[in-house]
Coordinates of C-alpha atoms in Angstrom, one line a residue:
M1 CA 0.3 0.2 0.2
Q2 CA 1.4 3.7 -0.6
L3 CA 0.4 7.0 0.5
E4 CA 0.7 10.5 -0.3
W5 CA -0.8 14.0 -0.3
A6 CA -2.6 14.3 -3.4
R7 CA -3.5 18.4 -1.6
P8 CA -3.8 19.5 1.9
G9 CA -7.1 17.2 3.5
V10 CA -7.3 14.1 0.8
V11 CA -4.8 10.8 0.4
R12 CA -4.2 9.2 -2.0
A13 CA -4.0 5.2 -1.3
T14 CA -2.1 3.0 -4.1
A15 CA -3.5 -0.4 -3.1
H16 CA -3.3 -4.2 -4.0
A17 CA -7.3 -5.2 -3.9
F18 CA -6.8 -8.0 -1.2
E19 CA -5.5 -4.9 0.9
F20 CA -8.3 -2.5 -0.1
A21 CA -11.0 -5.7 0.0
A22 CA -9.9 -6.3 4.2
L23 CA -9.8 -2.7 5.0
V24 CA -13.7 -2.5 3.6
A25 CA -14.0 -6.5 5.7
A26 CA -12.8 -5.0 8.5
A27 CA -14.8 -1.4 8.6
R28 CA -17.8 -4.2 7.1
F29 CA -18.1 -5.4 10.4
V30 CA -17.5 -1.9 13.1
A31 CA -21.2 -1.3 11.0
E32 CA -22.2 -4.4 11.9
S33 CA -21.7 -5.3 14.6
T34 CA -22.4 -1.4 16.0
P35 CA -19.7 -1.1 19.3
S36 CA -21.4 1.0 22.2
E37 CA -17.6 2.4 22.4
I38 CA -18.5 4.1 18.8
P39 CA -20.3 7.5 18.8
G40 CA -23.6 7.8 16.7
E41 CA -21.7 10.2 14.1
A42 CA -19.2 8.2 13.5
L43 CA -21.1 5.2 12.6
D44 CA -23.3 7.2 10.6
E45 CA -19.9 8.1 8.6
L46 CA -18.7 4.9 8.8
R47 CA -22.4 3.8 6.5
R48 CA -22.6 6.5 4.2
I49 CA -18.7 6.2 3.1
L50 CA -19.1 2.0 2.9
D51 CA -22.3 3.6 0.5
E52 CA -20.2 5.5 -1.8
Y53 CA -17.8 2.8 -1.7
D54 CA -20.6 0.1 -2.8
A55 CA -22.1 2.4 -5.6
Q56 CA -18.2 3.5 -6.7
T57 CA -17.2 -0.6 -6.9
A58 CA -20.7 -1.0 -9.6
R59 CA -20.0 1.6 -11.3
L60 CA -16.1 0.1 -11.2
R61 CA -17.6 -3.7 -12.9
E62 CA -19.3 -1.9 -16.2
K63 CA -16.2 -0.1 -17.2
A64 CA -13.6 -3.1 -18.3
P65 CA -10.1 -3.9 -16.4
P66 CA -6.9 -1.6 -17.0
A67 CA -4.6 -4.0 -19.7
D68 CA -1.9 -5.9 -17.7
V69 CA 1.7 -3.8 -18.9
G70 CA 4.0 -6.8 -16.3

């Protein structure tokens, strides 16, 4: 995984699909188990992010993957 600043307040992440899937799976686990230690606002934000992730992955499935140049 590689992280870099795109601009102030915005981080660009480059990760293997499996790395990113692991992060999303962990986020879903937290969102669905709703531990009482997590403030409601943070949980709402996490669920919003997961909804946006689902929308973006659906959009991505409609496009052909880039050619493997390796």
